[in-house]
Amino acid sequence: MQTITVDIGGTTALFEMHINGRVEQYKIATGEGFNIERLNKHLTELESDYGFSEYGLAVALPGLVQNNRLLSSKSLPGLNGLSQLDIHSRAKNILIANDIDAGIQAICEPKHQCELLIMSGSGIGMSIAMKGKPFSGASGLAGELGHCRVMTESGEFSLEQLAYGGSVRGRGLKSSKDLFRAGSYLGMGIAWSVNLFNPNRIWLAGVMMNNDDYYKGCISALNDMALPAPMSQAKVSRVHDLETLVCRGLKEMLTQTGD
């Protein structure tokens, strides 16, 4: 079985080629200028180099994805509107997914009634799985935790504005106190999710989770603000193998479609 999975982030993209049981990786820089033409160029080169034809292709991106189309992405504006028809390749099957929705498919298990994956990096997002099956809502857009609004002493902001990596860097937050507080805003948002979904597992991922002060603030607020009964049933874990998480989830999605 031949597949290519592509995790396109705001700064880098990871291509994984699965060829007869072995996996090879290829990384490139992305950024705001990364567009559909450049994506197609790299895919064409990889198809030629590895002799890919009639294979399965899955692409994950940060942003709103609906029905295999990227509606909008703050970090990758050059890919806004990307659909299966825009990808020029030899693939027989093409999937386009939100990166967090892909990621949860690498870790969710049918034995759990509910699992949440929360990612804090170039944005804040959440994916939900029920008994090992992703739950994406009525139109595929569930989980936009970062867009929930929070009232602070300085005014009203989205959770993303208060706690995601770009905001933390942009506001120059470096002290332990400030990073703890930024993490606590995310912990508050996760507490809402615990009260709503009563999950068995909560997975935390993203570069911000590697900062100890941010992580401690997140866990502290989560424990303080979630209802004790549902929180007592939830196991919280950090995702340590983050680099390949999304590609592993994309591979599972292709497996489910028969590729």
Tab-separated table of C-alpha atoms in Angstrom:
chain	number	residue	atom	x	y	z
A	1	MET	CA	0.000	0.000	0.000
A	2	GLN	CA	1.388	3.400	-1.000
A	3	THR	CA	0.285	6.566	0.763
A	4	ILE	CA	1.488	10.104	1.318
A	5	THR	CA	0.353	11.967	4.414
A	6	VAL	CA	1.060	15.687	4.770
A	7	ASP	CA	0.854	17.720	7.986
A	8	ILE	CA	1.031	21.370	6.913
A	9	GLY	CA	1.673	23.769	9.778
A	10	GLY	CA	2.209	27.497	9.969
A	11	THR	CA	6.011	27.190	9.756
A	12	THR	CA	6.797	23.677	8.482
A	13	ALA	CA	5.161	20.809	6.622
A	14	LEU	CA	5.913	17.139	7.221
A	15	PHE	CA	5.456	14.707	4.334
A	16	GLU	CA	5.414	11.005	5.197
A	17	MET	CA	5.711	8.449	2.417
A	18	HIS	CA	4.514	4.943	3.241
A	19	ILE	CA	6.031	2.445	0.842
A	20	ASN	CA	5.698	-1.318	1.282
A	21	GLY	CA	5.875	-1.228	5.057
A	22	ARG	CA	8.539	1.447	5.439
A	23	VAL	CA	8.137	5.150	6.173
A	24	GLU	CA	10.244	8.016	4.833
A	25	GLN	CA	9.930	11.641	5.900
A	26	TYR	CA	10.491	14.953	4.151
A	27	LYS	CA	10.197	18.433	5.695
A	28	ILE	CA	9.849	21.857	4.120
A	29	ALA	CA	9.326	25.407	5.364
A	30	THR	CA	5.853	26.928	4.897
A	31	GLY	CA	4.720	30.312	6.276
A	32	GLU	CA	2.110	32.796	5.081
A	33	GLY	CA	3.419	32.651	1.509
A	34	PHE	CA	2.926	28.912	1.178
A	35	ASN	CA	0.253	28.309	-1.476
A	36	ILE	CA	-1.458	25.660	-3.582
A	37	GLU	CA	1.124	25.909	-6.361
A	38	ARG	CA	3.983	25.145	-3.980
A	39	LEU	CA	2.078	22.228	-2.465
A	40	ASN	CA	1.458	20.765	-5.898
A	41	LYS	CA	5.103	21.261	-6.836
A	42	HIS	CA	6.337	19.268	-3.856
A	43	LEU	CA	3.778	16.515	-4.416
A	44	THR	CA	4.781	16.217	-8.077
A	45	GLU	CA	8.441	15.946	-7.129
A	46	LEU	CA	7.763	13.270	-4.504
A	47	GLU	CA	5.590	11.259	-6.897
A	48	SER	CA	8.400	11.337	-9.433
A	49	ASP	CA	11.171	10.528	-6.941
A	50	TYR	CA	9.321	7.612	-5.331
A	51	GLY	CA	7.349	6.350	-8.316
A	52	PHE	CA	3.966	6.979	-6.716
A	53	SER	CA	0.845	6.313	-8.790
A	54	GLU	CA	-2.737	5.426	-7.865
A	55	TYR	CA	-1.958	5.968	-4.191
A	56	GLY	CA	-3.776	7.433	-1.173
A	57	LEU	CA	-3.086	11.078	-0.287
A	58	ALA	CA	-4.199	12.828	2.912
A	59	VAL	CA	-3.464	16.460	3.806
A	60	ALA	CA	-4.072	18.111	7.187
A	61	LEU	CA	-4.123	21.846	7.857
A	62	PRO	CA	-4.837	24.231	10.741
A	63	GLY	CA	-8.137	26.022	10.261
A	64	LEU	CA	-11.763	25.388	9.381
A	65	VAL	CA	-12.118	22.341	7.129
A	66	GLN	CA	-15.478	21.177	5.834
A	67	ASN	CA	-16.229	18.458	3.281
A	68	ASN	CA	-12.590	18.143	2.171
A	69	ARG	CA	-12.161	21.897	1.703
A	70	LEU	CA	-10.178	24.416	3.731
A	71	LEU	CA	-12.604	27.254	4.434
A	72	SER	CA	-10.085	29.465	6.195
A	73	SER	CA	-6.719	29.313	7.914
A	74	LYS	CA	-5.179	32.225	9.788
A	75	SER	CA	-1.639	30.871	9.564
A	76	LEU	CA	-1.834	29.618	5.951
A	77	PRO	CA	-3.902	32.204	4.022
A	78	GLY	CA	-2.347	31.097	0.732
A	79	LEU	CA	-4.153	27.768	1.050
A	80	ASN	CA	-7.596	29.167	1.852
A	81	GLY	CA	-10.197	27.485	-0.340
A	82	LEU	CA	-8.013	24.422	-1.000
A	83	SER	CA	-10.132	21.473	-2.153
A	84	GLN	CA	-9.506	18.060	-3.668
A	85	LEU	CA	-9.868	19.568	-7.145
A	86	ASP	CA	-6.973	21.971	-6.500
A	87	ILE	CA	-4.516	19.180	-5.776
A	88	HIS	CA	-2.873	17.995	-8.991
A	89	SER	CA	-1.509	14.541	-8.315
A	90	ARG	CA	-1.582	10.908	-9.377
A	91	ALA	CA	-3.456	9.944	-6.206
A	92	LYS	CA	-6.593	7.844	-6.616
A	93	ASN	CA	-8.029	9.113	-3.332
A	94	ILE	CA	-7.464	12.516	-1.710
A	95	LEU	CA	-8.519	13.525	1.809
A	96	ILE	CA	-8.290	17.018	3.326
A	97	ALA	CA	-8.731	17.331	7.092
A	98	ASN	CA	-8.278	19.678	10.018
A	99	ASP	CA	-5.000	18.848	11.733
A	100	ILE	CA	-6.467	18.273	15.205
A	101	ASP	CA	-9.306	16.159	13.837
A	102	ALA	CA	-6.677	14.037	12.111
A	103	GLY	CA	-4.525	13.881	15.226
A	104	ILE	CA	-7.201	12.433	17.478
A	105	GLN	CA	-7.590	9.485	15.124
A	106	ALA	CA	-4.055	8.427	16.041
A	107	ILE	CA	-4.800	8.159	19.770
A	108	CYS	CA	-8.527	7.557	20.344
A	109	GLU	CA	-9.725	4.100	21.397
A	110	PRO	CA	-13.169	2.469	21.172
A	111	LYS	CA	-13.034	1.491	24.865
A	112	HIS	CA	-13.359	5.155	25.889
A	113	GLN	CA	-16.783	6.792	25.878
A	114	CYS	CA	-15.300	10.215	25.183
A	115	GLU	CA	-11.823	11.608	24.519
A	116	LEU	CA	-10.708	15.190	23.949
A	117	LEU	CA	-7.549	16.348	22.191
A	118	ILE	CA	-6.652	19.977	22.905
A	119	MET	CA	-3.797	21.574	21.009
A	120	SER	CA	-2.127	24.891	21.843
A	121	GLY	CA	0.483	26.154	19.409
A	122	SER	CA	-0.148	28.288	16.322
A	123	GLY	CA	-3.772	28.340	17.485
A	124	ILE	CA	-6.043	26.624	19.988
A	125	GLY	CA	-8.307	23.826	18.870
A	126	MET	CA	-10.085	20.790	20.189
A	127	SER	CA	-11.157	17.498	18.686
A	128	ILE	CA	-13.675	15.095	20.174
A	129	ALA	CA	-13.961	11.329	19.842
A	130	MET	CA	-16.829	9.118	21.033
A	131	LYS	CA	-16.051	5.401	21.423
A	132	GLY	CA	-13.117	5.709	19.050
A	133	LYS	CA	-15.057	7.674	16.423
A	134	PRO	CA	-14.416	11.387	15.789
A	135	PHE	CA	-17.376	13.627	16.559
A	136	SER	CA	-17.366	16.663	14.281
A	137	GLY	CA	-20.845	18.092	14.812
A	138	ALA	CA	-23.711	18.798	12.439
A	139	SER	CA	-21.554	20.251	9.653
A	140	GLY	CA	-18.044	19.076	10.536
A	141	LEU	CA	-16.931	22.172	12.432
A	142	ALA	CA	-17.175	21.115	16.099
A	143	GLY	CA	-14.323	21.819	18.492
A	144	GLU	CA	-13.469	25.479	17.878
A	145	LEU	CA	-12.509	26.014	21.513
A	146	GLY	CA	-10.133	28.858	20.726
A	147	HIS	CA	-12.964	31.090	19.504
A	148	CYS	CA	-14.909	30.977	22.785
A	149	ARG	CA	-15.035	34.416	24.381
A	150	VAL	CA	-13.627	35.312	27.801
A	151	MET	CA	-14.257	38.481	29.808
A	152	THR	CA	-11.148	39.773	31.599
A	153	GLU	CA	-10.341	42.942	33.535
A	154	SER	CA	-8.925	44.315	30.269
A	155	GLY	CA	-11.988	43.525	28.173
A	156	GLU	CA	-13.427	40.667	26.151
A	157	PHE	CA	-11.113	38.382	24.183
A	158	SER	CA	-11.197	35.017	22.499
A	159	LEU	CA	-9.494	32.173	24.331
A	160	GLU	CA	-7.022	32.034	21.443
A	161	GLN	CA	-6.072	35.688	21.903
A	162	LEU	CA	-5.302	35.023	25.555
A	163	ALA	CA	-3.513	31.696	25.426
A	164	TYR	CA	-2.131	30.558	22.063
A	165	GLY	CA	1.567	30.612	21.240
A	166	GLY	CA	1.503	33.577	18.872
A	167	SER	CA	-0.312	35.726	21.406
A	168	VAL	CA	2.100	34.743	24.183
A	169	ARG	CA	5.091	35.661	22.003
A	170	GLY	CA	3.469	38.795	20.592
A	171	ARG	CA	2.738	40.173	24.050
A	172	GLY	CA	6.239	39.327	25.246
A	173	LEU	CA	5.048	37.054	28.051
A	174	LYS	CA	8.183	35.518	29.553
A	175	SER	CA	7.833	35.538	33.338
A	176	SER	CA	6.642	32.428	35.156
A	177	LYS	CA	3.625	34.364	36.451
A	178	ASP	CA	2.536	35.541	33.008
A	179	LEU	CA	2.982	32.127	31.392
A	180	PHE	CA	1.113	30.460	34.263
A	181	ARG	CA	-1.748	32.892	33.755
A	182	ALA	CA	-1.862	32.310	29.987
A	183	GLY	CA	-2.022	28.575	30.607
A	184	SER	CA	-4.760	29.075	33.172
A	185	TYR	CA	-7.017	30.627	30.524
A	186	LEU	CA	-6.696	27.473	28.446
A	187	GLY	CA	-7.330	25.361	31.554
A	188	MET	CA	-10.540	27.299	32.091
A	189	GLY	CA	-11.631	26.491	28.541
A	190	ILE	CA	-10.833	22.813	29.011
A	191	ALA	CA	-12.864	22.866	32.242
A	192	TRP	CA	-15.896	24.002	30.222
A	193	SER	CA	-15.328	21.026	27.926
A	194	VAL	CA	-15.062	18.616	30.862
A	195	ASN	CA	-18.362	19.881	32.252
A	196	LEU	CA	-20.002	19.532	28.823
A	197	PHE	CA	-18.581	16.205	27.606
A	198	ASN	CA	-17.571	14.273	30.767
A	199	PRO	CA	-14.548	12.691	29.001
A	200	ASN	CA	-12.555	9.603	29.986
A	201	ARG	CA	-9.326	10.985	28.500
A	202	ILE	CA	-7.973	14.474	27.919
A	203	TRP	CA	-4.958	14.708	25.622
A	204	LEU	CA	-2.879	17.908	25.677
A	205	ALA	CA	-0.614	18.715	22.739
A	206	GLY	CA	1.194	21.593	21.057
A	207	VAL	CA	4.403	23.496	21.662
A	208	MET	CA	2.939	25.540	24.524
A	209	MET	CA	2.424	22.372	26.541
A	210	ASN	CA	6.207	21.969	26.659
A	211	ASN	CA	6.475	25.113	28.784
A	212	ASP	CA	6.283	24.050	32.428
A	213	ASP	CA	4.741	27.283	33.739
A	214	TYR	CA	2.073	27.331	31.019
A	215	TYR	CA	1.297	23.650	31.591
A	216	LYS	CA	1.048	24.091	35.368
A	217	GLY	CA	-1.321	27.018	34.919
A	218	CYS	CA	-3.460	24.955	32.560
A	219	ILE	CA	-3.720	21.986	34.934
A	220	SER	CA	-4.299	24.203	37.979
A	221	ALA	CA	-7.232	26.048	36.372
A	222	LEU	CA	-8.650	22.819	34.966
A	223	ASN	CA	-8.716	21.188	38.397
A	224	ASP	CA	-10.097	24.322	40.056
A	225	MET	CA	-12.870	25.068	37.565
A	226	ALA	CA	-14.138	21.707	36.311
A	227	LEU	CA	-16.865	20.013	38.298
A	228	PRO	CA	-15.236	17.466	40.643
A	229	ALA	CA	-17.424	14.523	39.597
A	230	PRO	CA	-16.655	14.514	35.853
A	231	MET	CA	-13.062	15.619	36.448
A	232	SER	CA	-12.461	12.646	38.740
A	233	GLN	CA	-13.230	10.322	35.806
A	234	ALA	CA	-10.882	12.039	33.365
A	235	LYS	CA	-7.249	11.025	32.864
A	236	VAL	CA	-5.081	13.885	31.603
A	237	SER	CA	-2.038	13.056	29.450
A	238	ARG	CA	0.407	15.035	27.363
A	239	VAL	CA	1.060	13.873	23.792
A	240	HIS	CA	4.824	13.410	23.642
A	241	ASP	CA	5.201	12.093	20.074
A	242	LEU	CA	3.632	15.231	18.638
A	243	GLU	CA	5.727	15.508	15.484
A	244	THR	CA	4.119	12.509	13.790
A	245	LEU	CA	0.720	12.626	15.533
A	246	VAL	CA	-1.183	14.224	12.650
A	247	CYS	CA	0.419	12.075	9.959
A	248	ARG	CA	-0.384	8.942	11.965
A	249	GLY	CA	-3.986	10.068	12.196
A	250	LEU	CA	-4.105	10.776	8.463
A	251	LYS	CA	-2.761	7.287	7.800
A	252	GLU	CA	-5.587	5.862	9.898
A	253	MET	CA	-8.106	7.896	7.901
A	254	LEU	CA	-6.728	6.486	4.651
A	255	THR	CA	-6.855	2.974	6.104
A	256	GLN	CA	-10.525	3.483	6.913
A	257	THR	CA	-11.201	4.427	3.296
A	258	GLY	CA	-9.363	1.359	2.005
A	259	ASP	CA	-6.081	3.036	0.940
